[in-house]
Amino acid sequence: VTPGSLPTGLLADLEAVVGPGHLLQDPSLRAPYEVDWTGRWRGSAGAVVRPGDTAEVAAVLSRCHDRGVSVVPQGGNTGLVGGAVPRDGALVLSLARLDHLGAVHTRPDGGAAGEVVVGAGASLGAVQDHARAAGLRYPVDLAARDTATIGGTIATDAGGLGVVRHGATRAQVLGLEAVLADGTVLDRLHPPLADGLGYDLRGLLVGSEGTLAVVTRARLRLVRPPDHLGVAVVATEHVAAALQVQRHLADRLGPLEASELMTRAGLSLVAAAPGVRTPFAAPPPAALLVEVAGDRGVGEALSAAIAEVVEEVRGVHDAVVGTDAADRAALWHLREAHTERLAEGGVVLKLDVVLPEPGLPGFVEDLDGLVRDAGGSDAEVVVFGHLGVGDLHVNVLGLATGRVPAVEAAVLEAVVAAGGSPCGEHGVGRQKPGWLERVRAPGELAAMRAVKAALDPGGVLNPGVLLPPAPGAGSLAGQQEGPADHLVEDQQGQGPP
Ligand SMILES: Cc1cc2nc3c(=O)[nH]c(=O)nc-3n(C[C@H](O)[C@H](O)[C@H](O)COP(=O)(O)OP(=O)(O)OC[C@H]3O[C@@H](n4cnc5c(N)ncnc54)[C@H](O)[C@@H]3O)c2cc1C
């Protein structure tokens, strides 16, 4: 299917399903759906269709399936690996209108304080507010909360700021409703409590990045909000000291609610924005932000533990503790503003990776040199991330497009060499299918391809995302052939050279 060439009969059918206002064909209306949040991934859509409920999603999918037309599910379009960006004139299936928020139910059992059923298009922030209004909390949180959708966070198994305490999105999904490529609706919203029979379809769909089915509704676990919170930012000489501080504080205070790493380049960028309150005279080489929960005395307990850390851990420069809401927010801003500040500086190469603890400090220390040696001598490297789970966001600014493949390969090779994973919480998307082959055994990849072929035999759902081409295959299963598209990453995102 080439850009603008979706079969006329199909467009008329889709319009009959969703109504004329929800089939977008005009280039100016399609445009925001054709480029990602960073501006790095661009493509072209034959049209954008915006169904209003599960039945409409099913009708759209079955009509596309019958005609072999590729469909790219899209939520808030905040994903950072190009997975929601259409290519070669595929149809964008926007889930934004499925934003229903069901009633919050409290539950007496220990696994969850409550639960709620929401539409896939509800924003993360709307779900958080909805839970908060009922005295509970949805524990997934990330800086794109006002735009990212529940469906997108499920499809990417988003981690985020609370991952060290509550786990990634997978741990919050109690039930799912989803639609297969051929329009079959799978209703696993309320599986029986003793649901040990058969395959775990819910588990299979979380993290499948829109390649196996379209998520339409989810039943989510809610937790009790902490009574009191304390936040500290500890300035250190290097990342190794930040890791030691993290260990010490977790031993002393119990599970941390959040544990985030920042480094000098990122802190300098954030501090340069007008009106930002910075706790240190000059940005330190590394800084650890920790949040802890507890009773009324949590602030004192945190301050006492921080005093010990300053005394006992070598390489700690300074520390600041915030207990009231304004101080906590000011400290969190230092970390949360990173992605937006980076985006203001132009198109950024983003590599989200996971490192095991022993290799993590050395990896960060070597990054500048690695990037320079791979041809990025003019580039600036900003690294930050969820230290509690070893997930690092490597950002390379000011890199000429032609240098991207070499720099990407050098950084990801170093991750693999350190025993880490080149694919972190942002997923695989269009950026890293080839890298999946480096960390998944051939048998596992064959099993994944078999699952894809069974659930989406026509290969219409998100072709080119997540799975690398099968050995010997010229193109990804189901990928439409067509003239060169404008996907900026076309030549760059398939993996190791
Ligand atoms: C400022 C900022 C901060 C971020 N911080 C974090 C972070 O801390 N942790 C983290 O993990 N990510 C983070 N991200 C990345 C992003 O927000 C997450 O990946 C999020 O889960 C994407 O949600 P979305 O609705 O925007 O999905 P989209 O970008 O629209 O889609 C992402 C993928 O999911 C698929 N998809 C979307 N909706 C559905 C559906 N209903 N059914 C099936 N497939 C679907 C798409 O096809 C695509 O492959 C951040 C992004 C930004 C811009």
Coordinates of C-alpha atoms and ligand atoms in Angstrom, one line a residue:
V1 CA 0.0 0.0 0.0
T2 CA 1.6 3.3 -1.1
P3 CA 1.0 6.6 0.6
G4 CA -2.5 7.9 -0.2
S5 CA -3.4 4.7 -1.9
L6 CA -5.7 2.9 0.6
P7 CA -8.4 1.2 -1.4
T8 CA -11.3 3.6 -1.9
G9 CA -13.8 0.9 -1.0
L10 CA -12.0 0.4 2.3
L11 CA -12.1 4.1 3.2
A12 CA -15.8 4.2 2.5
D13 CA -16.3 1.1 4.7
L14 CA -14.2 2.6 7.5
E15 CA -16.1 5.9 7.3
A16 CA -19.4 4.0 7.6
V17 CA -18.0 2.3 10.8
V18 CA -16.6 5.4 12.7
G19 CA -18.5 8.3 11.1
P20 CA -17.1 10.9 8.7
G21 CA -15.5 13.0 11.5
H22 CA -13.3 10.2 12.6
L23 CA -11.6 9.2 9.4
L24 CA -8.9 11.7 8.8
Q25 CA -7.5 11.8 5.2
D26 CA -6.5 15.5 4.9
P27 CA -2.7 15.7 5.1
S28 CA -2.8 18.5 7.7
L29 CA -5.1 16.4 9.9
R30 CA -2.9 13.3 9.5
A31 CA 0.3 15.2 10.1
P32 CA 0.5 15.0 13.9
Y33 CA 0.0 11.2 13.7
E34 CA 2.9 10.8 11.3
V35 CA 5.7 12.0 13.4
D36 CA 6.8 11.0 16.9
W37 CA 7.3 13.1 20.0
T38 CA 11.0 13.6 19.4
G39 CA 10.7 14.5 15.7
R40 CA 13.2 11.7 14.9
W41 CA 10.7 9.2 13.5
R42 CA 8.5 10.2 10.6
G43 CA 6.4 8.3 8.2
S44 CA 3.2 8.5 6.2
A45 CA -0.3 7.2 6.8
G46 CA -2.9 6.4 4.2
A47 CA -5.5 7.7 6.7
V48 CA -6.1 7.9 10.4
V49 CA -9.1 6.2 11.8
R50 CA -10.5 7.0 15.3
P51 CA -13.0 4.4 16.5
G52 CA -15.1 5.2 19.5
D53 CA -15.5 1.7 21.1
T54 CA -14.4 -1.9 21.0
A55 CA -17.0 -2.9 18.4
E56 CA -15.7 -0.2 16.1
V57 CA -12.1 -1.2 16.6
A58 CA -13.1 -4.8 15.7
A59 CA -15.0 -3.7 12.6
V60 CA -12.0 -1.5 11.5
L61 CA -9.5 -4.4 12.0
S62 CA -11.6 -7.0 10.2
R63 CA -12.0 -4.8 7.2
C64 CA -8.3 -4.0 7.0
H65 CA -7.4 -7.7 7.6
D66 CA -9.7 -8.8 4.7
R67 CA -7.9 -6.4 2.4
G68 CA -4.3 -7.0 3.7
V69 CA -3.9 -3.4 4.8
S70 CA -1.3 -2.7 7.5
V71 CA -2.5 -1.1 10.7
V72 CA -0.4 0.9 13.2
P73 CA -2.1 1.2 16.6
Q74 CA -1.4 4.6 18.2
G75 CA -2.2 5.9 21.7
G76 CA -0.6 9.2 22.9
N77 CA 2.3 8.9 20.4
T78 CA 4.8 9.5 23.2
G79 CA 6.7 6.3 22.5
L80 CA 10.4 6.8 22.0
V81 CA 11.3 3.9 19.6
G82 CA 9.2 4.7 16.6
G83 CA 6.6 2.0 17.2
A84 CA 3.5 4.1 16.7
V85 CA 4.7 5.9 13.6
P86 CA 3.1 4.7 10.3
R87 CA 5.2 3.8 7.3
D88 CA 4.4 3.2 3.6
G89 CA 0.8 4.5 3.9
A90 CA -0.4 2.2 6.6
L91 CA -3.6 3.0 8.4
V92 CA -3.1 4.7 11.8
L93 CA -5.6 3.3 14.3
S94 CA -5.9 5.9 17.0
L95 CA -7.3 4.7 20.3
A96 CA -7.7 8.2 21.8
R97 CA -11.5 8.1 21.9
L98 CA -11.5 5.0 24.1
D99 CA -11.0 7.1 27.2
H100 CA -13.7 5.8 29.4
L101 CA -12.9 5.7 33.2
G102 CA -14.9 3.0 35.1
A103 CA -15.9 3.1 38.8
V104 CA -13.1 2.5 41.2
H105 CA -13.6 -0.6 43.4
T106 CA -11.7 -1.1 46.7
R107 CA -10.6 -4.6 47.4
P108 CA -9.8 -6.1 50.8
D109 CA -7.1 -8.5 49.7
G110 CA -3.4 -7.9 50.1
G111 CA -2.4 -7.9 46.4
A112 CA -4.2 -4.6 45.6
A113 CA -6.1 -1.9 47.5
G114 CA -8.5 -1.4 44.6
E115 CA -9.1 -1.8 40.9
V116 CA -10.6 0.1 38.0
V117 CA -11.5 -0.7 34.4
V118 CA -10.5 2.0 31.9
G119 CA -10.4 2.4 28.2
A120 CA -7.1 2.0 26.3
G121 CA -7.2 5.7 25.2
A122 CA -7.4 7.1 28.8
S123 CA -4.3 9.1 29.6
L124 CA -2.1 7.9 32.4
G125 CA -2.7 11.2 34.1
A126 CA -6.5 10.9 33.9
V127 CA -6.3 7.4 35.5
Q128 CA -4.0 8.7 38.2
D129 CA -6.4 11.6 39.0
H130 CA -9.4 9.2 38.9
A131 CA -7.7 6.8 41.4
R132 CA -6.6 9.7 43.6
A133 CA -10.2 11.1 43.8
A134 CA -11.2 7.7 45.3
G135 CA -8.3 7.8 47.8
L136 CA -6.1 5.3 45.9
R137 CA -3.2 5.4 43.5
Y138 CA -2.3 4.0 40.1
P139 CA 1.4 3.3 40.6
V140 CA 2.8 3.7 37.1
D141 CA 4.1 7.2 36.5
L142 CA 6.2 8.9 33.9
A143 CA 6.8 12.5 32.7
A144 CA 4.6 12.0 29.6
R145 CA 1.6 11.2 31.9
D146 CA -0.8 13.7 30.4
T147 CA -0.4 12.3 26.9
A148 CA 0.7 8.7 27.2
T149 CA -2.3 6.3 27.2
I150 CA -3.0 3.2 29.2
G151 CA -3.1 1.2 26.0
G152 CA 0.4 2.5 25.0
T153 CA 1.8 1.9 28.5
I154 CA 0.5 -1.7 28.3
A155 CA 1.7 -2.2 24.8
T156 CA 5.2 -1.1 25.8
D157 CA 5.1 -2.5 29.3
A158 CA 6.2 1.0 30.5
G159 CA 8.3 1.2 33.6
G160 CA 8.7 4.8 34.8
L161 CA 9.4 6.5 38.1
G162 CA 7.7 4.0 40.4
V163 CA 9.2 0.9 38.8
V164 CA 11.6 0.1 41.6
R165 CA 8.8 -0.1 44.2
H166 CA 5.7 -1.3 42.2
G167 CA 7.2 -3.0 39.1
A168 CA 6.4 -2.1 35.5
T169 CA 3.0 -1.9 33.9
R170 CA 2.8 -5.7 33.6
A171 CA 2.5 -5.9 37.4
Q172 CA -0.6 -3.7 37.4
V173 CA -2.7 -5.3 34.7
L174 CA -5.3 -7.6 36.3
G175 CA -7.3 -8.1 33.1
L176 CA -7.5 -7.1 29.5
E177 CA -9.8 -6.7 26.6
A178 CA -8.1 -6.8 23.2
V179 CA -9.0 -7.2 19.5
L180 CA -7.0 -9.5 17.2
A181 CA -6.0 -8.6 13.7
D182 CA -9.0 -10.3 12.2
G183 CA -11.5 -8.5 14.5
T184 CA -11.9 -11.2 17.1
V185 CA -12.5 -9.7 20.5
L186 CA -10.7 -11.4 23.4
D187 CA -12.4 -10.5 26.7
R188 CA -10.0 -11.4 29.6
L189 CA -11.0 -8.4 31.7
H190 CA -12.4 -10.5 34.5
P191 CA -10.7 -13.9 34.4
P192 CA -11.9 -16.2 37.2
L193 CA -9.7 -16.0 40.3
A194 CA -8.4 -19.5 39.8
D195 CA -7.3 -18.7 36.2
G196 CA -4.7 -21.4 35.7
L197 CA -6.2 -22.9 32.6
G198 CA -4.7 -22.4 29.2
Y199 CA -2.3 -19.8 27.9
D200 CA -1.8 -16.5 29.6
L201 CA -3.0 -14.2 26.8
R202 CA -3.0 -11.1 29.1
G203 CA 0.7 -11.7 29.8
L204 CA 1.4 -12.3 26.1
L205 CA -0.1 -9.0 25.1
V206 CA 1.6 -6.8 27.6
G207 CA 4.8 -5.5 25.9
S208 CA 3.8 -6.8 22.5
E209 CA 3.9 -3.2 21.1
G210 CA 0.8 -3.5 18.9
T211 CA 2.1 -6.4 16.9
L212 CA -0.3 -9.1 18.3
A213 CA -3.6 -7.3 19.1
V214 CA -5.1 -4.0 19.9
V215 CA -5.7 -3.3 23.6
T216 CA -9.2 -1.7 24.0
R217 CA -9.8 -1.9 27.8
A218 CA -7.8 -2.8 30.9
R219 CA -8.6 -3.7 34.5
L220 CA -5.8 -2.1 36.6
R221 CA -4.5 -2.7 40.1
L222 CA -4.6 0.3 42.4
V223 CA -2.5 0.7 45.5
R224 CA -2.9 2.6 48.8
P225 CA -1.1 6.0 48.5
P226 CA 1.7 6.5 50.9
D227 CA 0.9 8.4 54.1
H228 CA 4.0 10.6 54.0
L229 CA 6.8 11.0 51.5
G230 CA 10.3 12.3 51.7
V231 CA 12.6 13.1 48.8
A232 CA 16.4 13.5 48.8
V233 CA 18.9 14.4 46.2
V234 CA 22.4 13.3 47.0
A235 CA 25.3 14.7 45.0
T236 CA 28.2 12.3 44.3
E237 CA 31.6 12.2 42.7
H238 CA 30.7 9.4 40.4
V239 CA 27.9 6.9 39.6
A240 CA 29.6 4.2 41.7
A241 CA 29.0 6.3 44.8
A242 CA 25.4 6.9 43.8
L243 CA 24.9 3.1 43.6
Q244 CA 26.4 2.8 47.1
V245 CA 24.1 5.5 48.5
Q246 CA 21.1 3.7 46.9
R247 CA 22.1 0.4 48.6
H248 CA 22.7 2.1 51.9
L249 CA 19.4 4.0 51.9
A250 CA 17.4 0.9 50.9
D251 CA 19.1 -1.2 53.7
R252 CA 18.4 1.5 56.2
L253 CA 14.9 2.7 55.2
G254 CA 13.3 -0.3 53.4
P255 CA 12.0 -0.3 49.8
L256 CA 12.6 2.9 48.0
E257 CA 9.6 4.5 46.2
A258 CA 11.9 5.8 43.5
S259 CA 15.6 5.9 42.8
E260 CA 16.7 8.0 39.9
L261 CA 20.1 8.8 38.5
M262 CA 21.1 12.2 37.1
T263 CA 24.5 13.3 35.8
R264 CA 26.2 16.7 35.4
A265 CA 25.3 17.3 31.7
G266 CA 21.5 16.8 32.3
L267 CA 21.5 18.7 35.6
S268 CA 23.2 21.6 33.8
L269 CA 20.6 21.6 31.1
V270 CA 17.7 21.6 33.5
A271 CA 19.3 24.2 35.8
A272 CA 19.8 26.6 32.8
A273 CA 16.0 27.0 32.3
P274 CA 14.5 30.1 33.9
G275 CA 12.9 29.8 37.4
V276 CA 14.5 26.4 38.2
R277 CA 15.5 26.0 41.9
T278 CA 18.8 24.1 42.1
P279 CA 19.9 22.7 45.4
F280 CA 23.7 22.7 44.7
A281 CA 26.0 25.6 43.9
A282 CA 27.2 23.7 40.8
P283 CA 25.9 20.6 39.2
P284 CA 27.7 17.6 40.6
P285 CA 29.2 14.8 38.4
A286 CA 26.3 12.5 39.5
A287 CA 23.2 12.8 41.7
L288 CA 20.8 10.3 43.1
L289 CA 17.2 11.2 43.7
V290 CA 15.4 8.9 46.2
E291 CA 11.8 9.0 47.4
V292 CA 10.8 7.1 50.5
A293 CA 7.4 6.6 52.0
G294 CA 6.4 6.1 55.7
D295 CA 4.6 7.6 58.7
R296 CA 4.8 11.1 59.9
G297 CA 8.5 10.7 60.9
V298 CA 9.7 9.7 57.4
G299 CA 11.4 13.1 56.9
E300 CA 13.5 12.7 60.0
A301 CA 14.3 9.1 59.2
L302 CA 15.4 10.1 55.7
S303 CA 17.5 13.0 57.0
A304 CA 19.2 10.7 59.6
A305 CA 20.0 8.1 56.9
I306 CA 21.3 10.9 54.6
A307 CA 23.6 12.1 57.4
E308 CA 25.0 8.6 57.7
V309 CA 25.6 8.4 54.0
V310 CA 27.5 11.7 53.9
E311 CA 29.6 10.3 56.8
E312 CA 30.1 6.8 55.6
V313 CA 30.0 6.6 51.8
R314 CA 33.1 7.9 50.0
G315 CA 32.5 10.3 47.1
V316 CA 29.3 11.9 48.5
H317 CA 29.5 15.7 48.1
D318 CA 26.4 17.1 49.5
A319 CA 22.7 16.2 50.0
V320 CA 19.3 17.9 50.3
V321 CA 16.1 16.6 51.7
G322 CA 12.5 17.8 50.9
T323 CA 9.5 16.8 52.9
D324 CA 6.8 19.3 52.2
A325 CA 5.0 19.1 48.8
A326 CA 6.7 22.2 47.3
D327 CA 10.2 21.1 48.1
R328 CA 9.6 17.6 46.9
A329 CA 8.1 18.9 43.7
A330 CA 11.2 21.2 43.2
L331 CA 13.5 18.2 43.6
W332 CA 11.5 16.0 41.3
H333 CA 11.5 18.7 38.7
L334 CA 15.2 18.3 38.4
R335 CA 14.7 14.8 37.1
E336 CA 11.4 15.1 35.3
A337 CA 12.4 18.0 33.2
H338 CA 15.3 16.1 31.6
T339 CA 13.4 14.7 28.6
E340 CA 11.6 18.0 27.7
R341 CA 14.8 20.1 28.1
L342 CA 16.6 17.7 25.8
A343 CA 13.9 17.9 23.2
E344 CA 14.2 21.6 23.1
G345 CA 17.8 21.2 21.8
G346 CA 16.7 19.5 18.6
V347 CA 16.4 15.9 17.5
V348 CA 18.1 13.6 20.0
L349 CA 19.4 10.0 19.6
K350 CA 17.7 8.2 22.4
L351 CA 19.0 4.8 23.6
D352 CA 17.2 3.2 26.5
V353 CA 19.2 0.3 27.9
V354 CA 19.6 -1.9 31.0
L355 CA 22.9 -2.6 32.8
P356 CA 23.6 -5.0 35.6
E357 CA 24.9 -3.2 38.7
P358 CA 28.6 -4.3 38.4
G359 CA 29.0 -2.9 34.8
L360 CA 26.9 0.2 35.2
P361 CA 29.3 2.8 36.6
G362 CA 32.1 1.8 34.1
F363 CA 29.6 2.0 31.2
V364 CA 28.5 5.5 32.2
E365 CA 32.1 6.6 32.6
D366 CA 33.1 5.3 29.2
L367 CA 30.1 6.8 27.3
D368 CA 31.7 10.2 26.3
G369 CA 34.7 8.4 24.9
L370 CA 32.6 5.7 23.1
V371 CA 30.5 8.3 21.4
R372 CA 33.5 10.4 20.4
D373 CA 35.4 7.4 19.0
A374 CA 32.3 6.4 17.0
G375 CA 32.3 9.7 15.2
G376 CA 30.3 11.9 17.6
S377 CA 33.1 14.2 18.6
D378 CA 30.8 17.3 18.4
A379 CA 27.9 15.6 20.2
E380 CA 26.9 15.9 23.8
V381 CA 25.9 12.9 25.9
V382 CA 23.3 13.1 28.6
V383 CA 22.6 10.0 30.7
F384 CA 20.0 9.6 33.4
G385 CA 17.4 6.9 34.3
H386 CA 15.9 4.6 36.8
L387 CA 19.0 3.5 38.7
G388 CA 16.9 1.2 41.0
V389 CA 16.4 -1.2 38.1
G390 CA 19.5 -0.4 36.1
D391 CA 17.5 1.3 33.3
L392 CA 19.5 4.1 31.7
H393 CA 18.4 6.6 29.1
V394 CA 21.4 7.5 27.0
N395 CA 20.7 10.7 25.0
V396 CA 23.1 12.0 22.3
L397 CA 22.6 15.6 21.2
G398 CA 23.9 17.3 18.2
L399 CA 24.8 14.2 16.2
A400 CA 24.9 14.4 12.4
T401 CA 22.3 12.0 10.9
G402 CA 25.0 10.1 9.1
R403 CA 26.8 9.3 12.4
V404 CA 23.8 7.8 14.1
P405 CA 24.3 4.2 13.0
A406 CA 27.9 4.0 14.2
V407 CA 27.2 5.8 17.5
E408 CA 24.1 3.7 18.1
A409 CA 26.1 0.5 17.4
A410 CA 29.0 1.5 19.6
V411 CA 26.8 2.3 22.6
L412 CA 24.6 -0.8 22.3
E413 CA 27.6 -3.1 21.7
A414 CA 29.1 -1.8 25.0
V415 CA 25.8 -2.5 26.7
V416 CA 25.8 -6.1 25.5
A417 CA 29.5 -6.5 26.4
A418 CA 28.7 -5.4 29.9
G419 CA 26.1 -8.1 30.2
G420 CA 23.1 -5.7 29.8
S421 CA 20.2 -5.4 27.5
P422 CA 20.1 -3.0 24.5
C423 CA 16.3 -2.8 24.9
G424 CA 15.0 -1.2 28.1
E425 CA 11.6 0.0 29.2
H426 CA 10.9 2.0 26.0
G427 CA 10.6 -1.2 24.1
V428 CA 12.0 -2.4 20.7
G429 CA 9.8 -0.5 18.2
R430 CA 11.4 0.2 14.9
Q431 CA 14.7 1.2 16.5
K432 CA 16.0 -2.1 17.7
P433 CA 14.5 -5.3 16.1
G434 CA 17.9 -6.4 15.1
W435 CA 19.3 -6.1 18.6
L436 CA 16.7 -8.5 19.9
E437 CA 18.6 -11.2 18.1
R438 CA 21.6 -10.4 20.3
V439 CA 19.8 -11.0 23.5
R440 CA 17.2 -13.6 22.6
A441 CA 18.1 -17.2 21.7
P442 CA 17.2 -18.4 18.2
G443 CA 14.6 -20.8 19.7
E444 CA 12.9 -17.9 21.6
L445 CA 12.8 -15.8 18.4
A446 CA 11.3 -18.7 16.5
A447 CA 8.6 -19.1 19.2
M448 CA 7.8 -15.4 19.0
R449 CA 7.5 -15.5 15.2
A450 CA 5.2 -18.5 15.5
V451 CA 3.0 -16.6 18.0
K452 CA 2.9 -13.6 15.6
A453 CA 2.0 -15.8 12.7
A454 CA -0.7 -17.6 14.6
L455 CA -2.4 -14.4 16.0
D456 CA -1.8 -12.2 12.9
P457 CA -1.3 -14.5 10.0
G458 CA -1.6 -11.7 7.4
G459 CA 1.1 -9.7 9.3
V460 CA -1.1 -6.5 9.2
L461 CA -0.5 -5.4 12.8
N462 CA 2.5 -3.0 13.1
P463 CA 4.8 -4.7 10.6
G464 CA 8.5 -3.8 11.1
V465 CA 8.0 -3.3 14.8
L466 CA 9.6 -5.5 17.5
L467 CA 10.4 -8.7 15.5
P468 CA 13.6 -8.9 13.4
P469 CA 13.1 -10.5 9.9
A470 CA 13.1 -14.3 10.0
P471 CA 16.4 -15.8 8.8
G472 CA 16.5 -15.8 5.0
A473 CA 13.4 -13.5 4.7
G474 CA 13.8 -10.5 2.5
S475 CA 11.4 -8.4 4.6
L476 CA 9.5 -8.5 7.8
A477 CA 6.5 -10.8 7.8
G478 CA 3.6 -8.9 6.3
Q479 CA 5.5 -5.8 5.7
Q480 CA 4.0 -3.9 2.7
E481 CA 6.3 -3.2 -0.2
G482 CA 6.2 0.3 -1.5
P483 CA 8.2 3.2 -2.6
A484 CA 10.7 4.8 -0.2
D485 CA 9.0 6.4 2.7
H486 CA 10.1 9.3 4.7
L487 CA 10.8 7.4 7.8
V488 CA 14.0 9.2 9.0
E489 CA 15.1 6.0 10.7
D490 CA 14.6 3.7 7.8
Q491 CA 18.3 3.1 7.3
Q492 CA 19.2 3.3 10.9
G493 CA 16.9 1.3 13.1
Q494 CA 17.3 -2.3 12.2
G495 CA 20.1 -3.3 14.6
P496 CA 23.8 -4.3 14.6
P497 CA 25.7 -3.8 11.4
Ligands
LIG1 C1 8.7 13.0 28.4 C2 8.6 11.5 28.3 C3 8.9 10.7 29.4 C4 8.9 9.3 29.3 N1 9.2 8.6 30.3 C5 9.1 7.2 30.3 C6 9.4 6.4 31.4 O1 9.8 6.9 32.5 N2 9.2 5.1 31.3 C7 8.8 4.5 30.1 O2 8.7 3.3 30.1 N3 8.5 5.2 29.0 C8 8.6 6.6 29.1 N4 8.4 7.3 28.0 C9 7.9 6.7 26.7 C10 6.4 6.6 26.5 O3 5.7 7.6 27.2 C11 5.9 5.3 26.9 O4 6.4 4.3 26.0 C12 4.4 5.1 26.8 O5 4.1 3.8 27.3 C13 3.8 5.3 25.4 O6 2.4 5.5 25.5 P1 1.6 6.1 24.3 O7 0.1 6.0 24.6 O8 2.1 7.4 24.0 O9 1.9 5.0 23.2 P2 2.3 5.3 21.6 O10 3.5 6.1 21.5 O11 1.1 5.8 20.9 O12 2.6 3.8 21.2 C14 3.6 3.0 21.7 C15 3.6 1.6 21.2 O13 2.4 1.0 21.7 C16 1.5 0.6 20.6 N5 0.2 0.9 21.1 C17 -0.3 2.1 21.5 N6 -1.6 1.9 21.9 C18 -1.9 0.6 21.8 C19 -3.1 -0.2 22.0 N7 -4.2 0.4 22.6 N8 -3.0 -1.5 21.7 C20 -1.9 -2.1 21.2 N9 -0.8 -1.4 20.9 C21 -0.8 -0.1 21.2 C22 2.0 1.4 19.4 O14 1.7 0.7 18.2 C23 3.5 1.5 19.7 O15 4.1 0.3 19.3 C24 8.5 8.7 28.0 C25 8.2 9.5 26.9 C26 8.2 10.9 27.0 C27 7.9 11.7 25.8

